[in-house]
mmCIF file of C-alpha atoms in Angstrom:
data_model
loop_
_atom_site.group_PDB
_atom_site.id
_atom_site.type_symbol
_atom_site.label_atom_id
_atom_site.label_comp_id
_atom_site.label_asym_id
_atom_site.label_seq_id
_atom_site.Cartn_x
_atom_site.Cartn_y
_atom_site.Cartn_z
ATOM 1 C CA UNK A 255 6.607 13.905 -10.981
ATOM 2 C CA UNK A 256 9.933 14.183 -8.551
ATOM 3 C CA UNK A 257 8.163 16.003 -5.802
ATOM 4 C CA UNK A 258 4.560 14.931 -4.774
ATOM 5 C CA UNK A 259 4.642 17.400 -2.202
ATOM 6 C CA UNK A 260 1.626 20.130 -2.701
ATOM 7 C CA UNK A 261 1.619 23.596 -1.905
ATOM 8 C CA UNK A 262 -2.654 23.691 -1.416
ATOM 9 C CA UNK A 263 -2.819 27.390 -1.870
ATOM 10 C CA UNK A 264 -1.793 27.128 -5.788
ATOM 11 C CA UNK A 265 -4.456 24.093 -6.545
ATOM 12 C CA UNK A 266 -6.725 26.057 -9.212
ATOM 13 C CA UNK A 267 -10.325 26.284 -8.420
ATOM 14 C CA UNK A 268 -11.755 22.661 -10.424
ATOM 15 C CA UNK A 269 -8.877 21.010 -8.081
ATOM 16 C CA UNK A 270 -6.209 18.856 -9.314
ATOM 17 C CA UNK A 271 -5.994 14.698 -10.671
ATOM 18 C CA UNK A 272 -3.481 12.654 -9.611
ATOM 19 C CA UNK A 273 -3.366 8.619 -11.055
ATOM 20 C CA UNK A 274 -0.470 6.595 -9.818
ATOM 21 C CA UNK A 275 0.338 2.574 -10.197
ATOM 22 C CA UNK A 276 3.249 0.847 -10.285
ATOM 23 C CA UNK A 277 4.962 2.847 -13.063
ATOM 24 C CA UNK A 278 4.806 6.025 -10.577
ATOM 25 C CA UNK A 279 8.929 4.803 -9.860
ATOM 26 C CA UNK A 280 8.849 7.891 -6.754
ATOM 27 C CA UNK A 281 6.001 6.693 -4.710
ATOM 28 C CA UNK A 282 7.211 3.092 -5.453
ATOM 29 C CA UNK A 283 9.934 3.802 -3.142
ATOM 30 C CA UNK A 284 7.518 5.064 -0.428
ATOM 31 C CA UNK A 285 5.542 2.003 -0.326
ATOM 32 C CA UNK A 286 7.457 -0.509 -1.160
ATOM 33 C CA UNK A 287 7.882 -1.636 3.241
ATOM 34 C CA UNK A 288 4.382 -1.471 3.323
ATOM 35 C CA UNK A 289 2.703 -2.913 0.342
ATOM 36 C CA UNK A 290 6.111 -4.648 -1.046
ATOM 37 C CA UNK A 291 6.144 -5.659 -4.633
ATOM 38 C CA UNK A 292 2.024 -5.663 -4.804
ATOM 39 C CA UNK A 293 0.342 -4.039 -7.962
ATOM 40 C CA UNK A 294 -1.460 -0.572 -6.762
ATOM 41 C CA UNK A 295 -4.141 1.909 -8.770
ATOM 42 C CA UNK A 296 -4.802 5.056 -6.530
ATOM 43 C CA UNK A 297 -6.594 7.669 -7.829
ATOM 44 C CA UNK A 298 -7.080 11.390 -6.094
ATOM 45 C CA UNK A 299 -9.073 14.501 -6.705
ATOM 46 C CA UNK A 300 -7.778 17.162 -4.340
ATOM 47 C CA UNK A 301 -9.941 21.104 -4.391
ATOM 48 C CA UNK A 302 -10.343 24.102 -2.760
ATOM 49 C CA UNK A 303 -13.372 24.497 -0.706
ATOM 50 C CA UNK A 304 -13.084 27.709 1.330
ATOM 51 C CA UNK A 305 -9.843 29.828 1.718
ATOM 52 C CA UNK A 306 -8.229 27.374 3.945
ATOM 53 C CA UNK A 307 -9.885 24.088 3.478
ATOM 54 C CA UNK A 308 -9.826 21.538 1.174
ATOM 55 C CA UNK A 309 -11.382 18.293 0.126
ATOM 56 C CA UNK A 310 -9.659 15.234 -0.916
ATOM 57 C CA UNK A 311 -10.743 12.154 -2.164
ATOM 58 C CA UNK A 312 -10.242 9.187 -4.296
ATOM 59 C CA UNK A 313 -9.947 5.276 -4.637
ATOM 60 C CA UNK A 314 -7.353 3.067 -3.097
ATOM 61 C CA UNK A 315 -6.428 -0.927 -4.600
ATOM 62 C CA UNK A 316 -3.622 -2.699 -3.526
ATOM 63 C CA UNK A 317 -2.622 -5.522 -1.559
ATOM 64 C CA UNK A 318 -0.674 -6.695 1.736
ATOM 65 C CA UNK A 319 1.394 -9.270 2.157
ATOM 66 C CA UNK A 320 0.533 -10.960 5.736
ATOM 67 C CA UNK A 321 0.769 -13.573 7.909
ATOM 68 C CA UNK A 322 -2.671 -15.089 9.582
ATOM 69 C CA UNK A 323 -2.432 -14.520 12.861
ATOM 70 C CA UNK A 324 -4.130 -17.816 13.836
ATOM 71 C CA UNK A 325 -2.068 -20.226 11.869
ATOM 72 C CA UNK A 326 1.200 -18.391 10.546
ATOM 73 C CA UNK A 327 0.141 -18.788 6.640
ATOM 74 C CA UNK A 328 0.952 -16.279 3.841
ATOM 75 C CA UNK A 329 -1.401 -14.316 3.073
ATOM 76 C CA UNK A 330 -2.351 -11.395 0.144
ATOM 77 C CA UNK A 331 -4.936 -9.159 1.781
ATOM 78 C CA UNK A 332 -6.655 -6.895 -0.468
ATOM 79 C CA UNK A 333 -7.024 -2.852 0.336
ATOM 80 C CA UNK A 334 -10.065 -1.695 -1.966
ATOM 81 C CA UNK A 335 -10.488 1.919 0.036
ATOM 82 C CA UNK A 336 -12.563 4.824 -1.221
ATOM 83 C CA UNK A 337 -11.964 7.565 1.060
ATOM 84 C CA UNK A 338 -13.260 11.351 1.108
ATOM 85 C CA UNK A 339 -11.776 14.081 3.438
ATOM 86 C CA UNK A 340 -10.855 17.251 4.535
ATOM 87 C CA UNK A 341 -7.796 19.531 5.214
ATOM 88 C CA UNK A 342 -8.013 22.364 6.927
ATOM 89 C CA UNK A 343 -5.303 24.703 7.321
ATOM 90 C CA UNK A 344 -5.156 26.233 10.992
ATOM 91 C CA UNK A 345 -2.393 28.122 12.313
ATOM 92 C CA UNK A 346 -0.859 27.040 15.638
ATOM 93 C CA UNK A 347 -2.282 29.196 18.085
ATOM 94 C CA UNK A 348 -0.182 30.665 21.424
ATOM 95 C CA UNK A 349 -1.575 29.418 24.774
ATOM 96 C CA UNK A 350 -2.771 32.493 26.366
ATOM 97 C CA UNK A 351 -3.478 32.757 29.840
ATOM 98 C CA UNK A 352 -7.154 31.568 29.660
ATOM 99 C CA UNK A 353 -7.540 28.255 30.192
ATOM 100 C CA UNK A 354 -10.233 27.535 27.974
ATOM 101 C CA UNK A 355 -10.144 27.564 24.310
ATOM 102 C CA UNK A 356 -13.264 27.366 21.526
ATOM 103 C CA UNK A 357 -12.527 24.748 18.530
ATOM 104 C CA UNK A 358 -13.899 26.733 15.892
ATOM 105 C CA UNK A 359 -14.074 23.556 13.349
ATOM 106 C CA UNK A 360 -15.769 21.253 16.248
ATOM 107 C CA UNK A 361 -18.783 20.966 14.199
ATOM 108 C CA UNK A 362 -17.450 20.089 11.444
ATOM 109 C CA UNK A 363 -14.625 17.842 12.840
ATOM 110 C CA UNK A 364 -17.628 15.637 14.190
ATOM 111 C CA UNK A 365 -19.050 14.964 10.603
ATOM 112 C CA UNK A 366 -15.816 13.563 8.416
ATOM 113 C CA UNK A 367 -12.764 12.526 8.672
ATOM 114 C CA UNK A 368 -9.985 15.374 8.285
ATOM 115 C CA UNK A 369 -6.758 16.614 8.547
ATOM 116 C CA UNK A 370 -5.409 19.274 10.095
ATOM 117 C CA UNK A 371 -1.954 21.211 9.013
ATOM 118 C CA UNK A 372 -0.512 23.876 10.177
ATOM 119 C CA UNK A 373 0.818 25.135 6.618
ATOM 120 C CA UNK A 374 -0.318 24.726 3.090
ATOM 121 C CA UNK A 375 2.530 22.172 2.133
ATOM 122 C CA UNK A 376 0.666 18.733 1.767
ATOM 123 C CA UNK A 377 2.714 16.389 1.779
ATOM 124 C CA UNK A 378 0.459 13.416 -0.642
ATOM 125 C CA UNK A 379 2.997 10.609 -0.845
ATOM 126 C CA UNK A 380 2.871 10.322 3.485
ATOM 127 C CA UNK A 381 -0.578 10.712 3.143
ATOM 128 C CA UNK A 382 -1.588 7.772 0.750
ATOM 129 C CA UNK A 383 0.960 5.538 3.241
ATOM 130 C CA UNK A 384 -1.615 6.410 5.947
ATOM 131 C CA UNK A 385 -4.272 5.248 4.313
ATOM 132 C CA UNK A 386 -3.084 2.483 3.230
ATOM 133 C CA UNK A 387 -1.593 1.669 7.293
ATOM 134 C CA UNK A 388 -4.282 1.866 8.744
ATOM 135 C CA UNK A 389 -6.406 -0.592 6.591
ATOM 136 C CA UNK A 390 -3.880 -3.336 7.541
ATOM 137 C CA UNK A 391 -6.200 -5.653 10.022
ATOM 138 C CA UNK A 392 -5.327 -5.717 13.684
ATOM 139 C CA UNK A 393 -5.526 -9.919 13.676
ATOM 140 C CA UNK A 394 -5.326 -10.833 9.916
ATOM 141 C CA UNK A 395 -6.930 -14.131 9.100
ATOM 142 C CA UNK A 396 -5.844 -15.984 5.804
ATOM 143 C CA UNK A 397 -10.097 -17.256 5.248
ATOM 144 C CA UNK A 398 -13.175 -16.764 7.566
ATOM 145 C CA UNK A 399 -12.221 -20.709 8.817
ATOM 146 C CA UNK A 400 -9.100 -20.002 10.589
ATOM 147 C CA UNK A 401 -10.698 -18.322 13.431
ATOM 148 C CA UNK A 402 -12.687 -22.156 13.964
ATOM 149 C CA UNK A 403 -10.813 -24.041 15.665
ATOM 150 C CA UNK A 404 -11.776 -27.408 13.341
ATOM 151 C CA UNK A 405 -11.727 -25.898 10.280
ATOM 152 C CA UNK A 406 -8.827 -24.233 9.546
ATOM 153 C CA UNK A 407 -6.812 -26.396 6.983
ATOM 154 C CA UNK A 408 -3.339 -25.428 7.695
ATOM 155 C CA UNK A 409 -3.590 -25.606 11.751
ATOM 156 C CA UNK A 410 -4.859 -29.577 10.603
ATOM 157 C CA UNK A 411 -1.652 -29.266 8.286
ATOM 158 C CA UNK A 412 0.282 -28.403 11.173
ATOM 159 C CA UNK A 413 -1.329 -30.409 13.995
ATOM 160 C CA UNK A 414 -0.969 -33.336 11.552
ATOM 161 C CA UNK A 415 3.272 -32.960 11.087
ATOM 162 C CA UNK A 416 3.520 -32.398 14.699
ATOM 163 C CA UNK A 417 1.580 -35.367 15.754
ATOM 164 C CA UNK A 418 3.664 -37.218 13.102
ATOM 165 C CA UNK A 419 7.240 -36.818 14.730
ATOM 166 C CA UNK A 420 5.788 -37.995 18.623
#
């Protein structure tokens, strides 16, 4: 399994399986800065749907190793992510002198999620890093009490070391 790049045009018509975890060494590699030394199951089922589209879709479990953004404790936040989309493979198109241009997937762009390439070379280890990015929370909290001001054990911990040395 050296090259998880896909050439879409060659999946057969019942679409192709892939299962990875931590014994897939190559996409170790990949997301090792993102999801570090964390356990991961990812499971994808990629098929033809027209003559240049394509639906993906599968199940994503790992974790992320974080710090809470409120009071600078280690966190392991789990990614449980079932995801269905599509590609669609459009040719780049010349600018021509009009000025106005018709999106002829605008309907269904506004439906699902997708991805567009402009070649049939998909390129699946970049795109399970994606989706595993963008699941990573904005303001990560390490429990629903560290956003309270009272509550949050380790801010006490902290206020309570600090107040110690005055």
């Amino acid at each position: 399994m050296k090259n998880l790049n896909i050439q879409l045009k060659n999946i057969p018509s019942k679409g192709l399986e892939f299962h990875f975890d931590r014994q897939s060494k190559d996409l170790n590699q990949i997301l090792k800065e993102l999801i570090e030394d964390n356990d991961y199951y990812i499971s994808i089922h990629i098929e033809p749907t027209g003559d240049s589209t394509y639906k993906i879709k599968g199940t994503i479990k790992t974790q992320l190793n974080l710090l809470c953004s409120r009071c600078a404790y280690e966190l392991k936040y789990k990614v449980h992510k079932k995801f269905s989309e599509k590609i669609i493979i459009q040719q780049k198109q010349q600018r021509k002198e009009k000025e106005v241009r018709i999106n002829h997937y605008s309907e269904q762009l506004q439906q699902e999620n997708f991805t567009i390439l402009n070649n049939s070379l998909f390129k699946l280890p970049e795109f399970i890093y994606e989706m595993i990015a963008v699941e990573e929370p904005i303001r990560p909290l390490g429990s629903s009490q560290c956003d309270q001001n009272d509550t949050c054990k380790n801010l006490k911990k902290i206020n309570f070391f600090s107040e110690d040395k005055n």
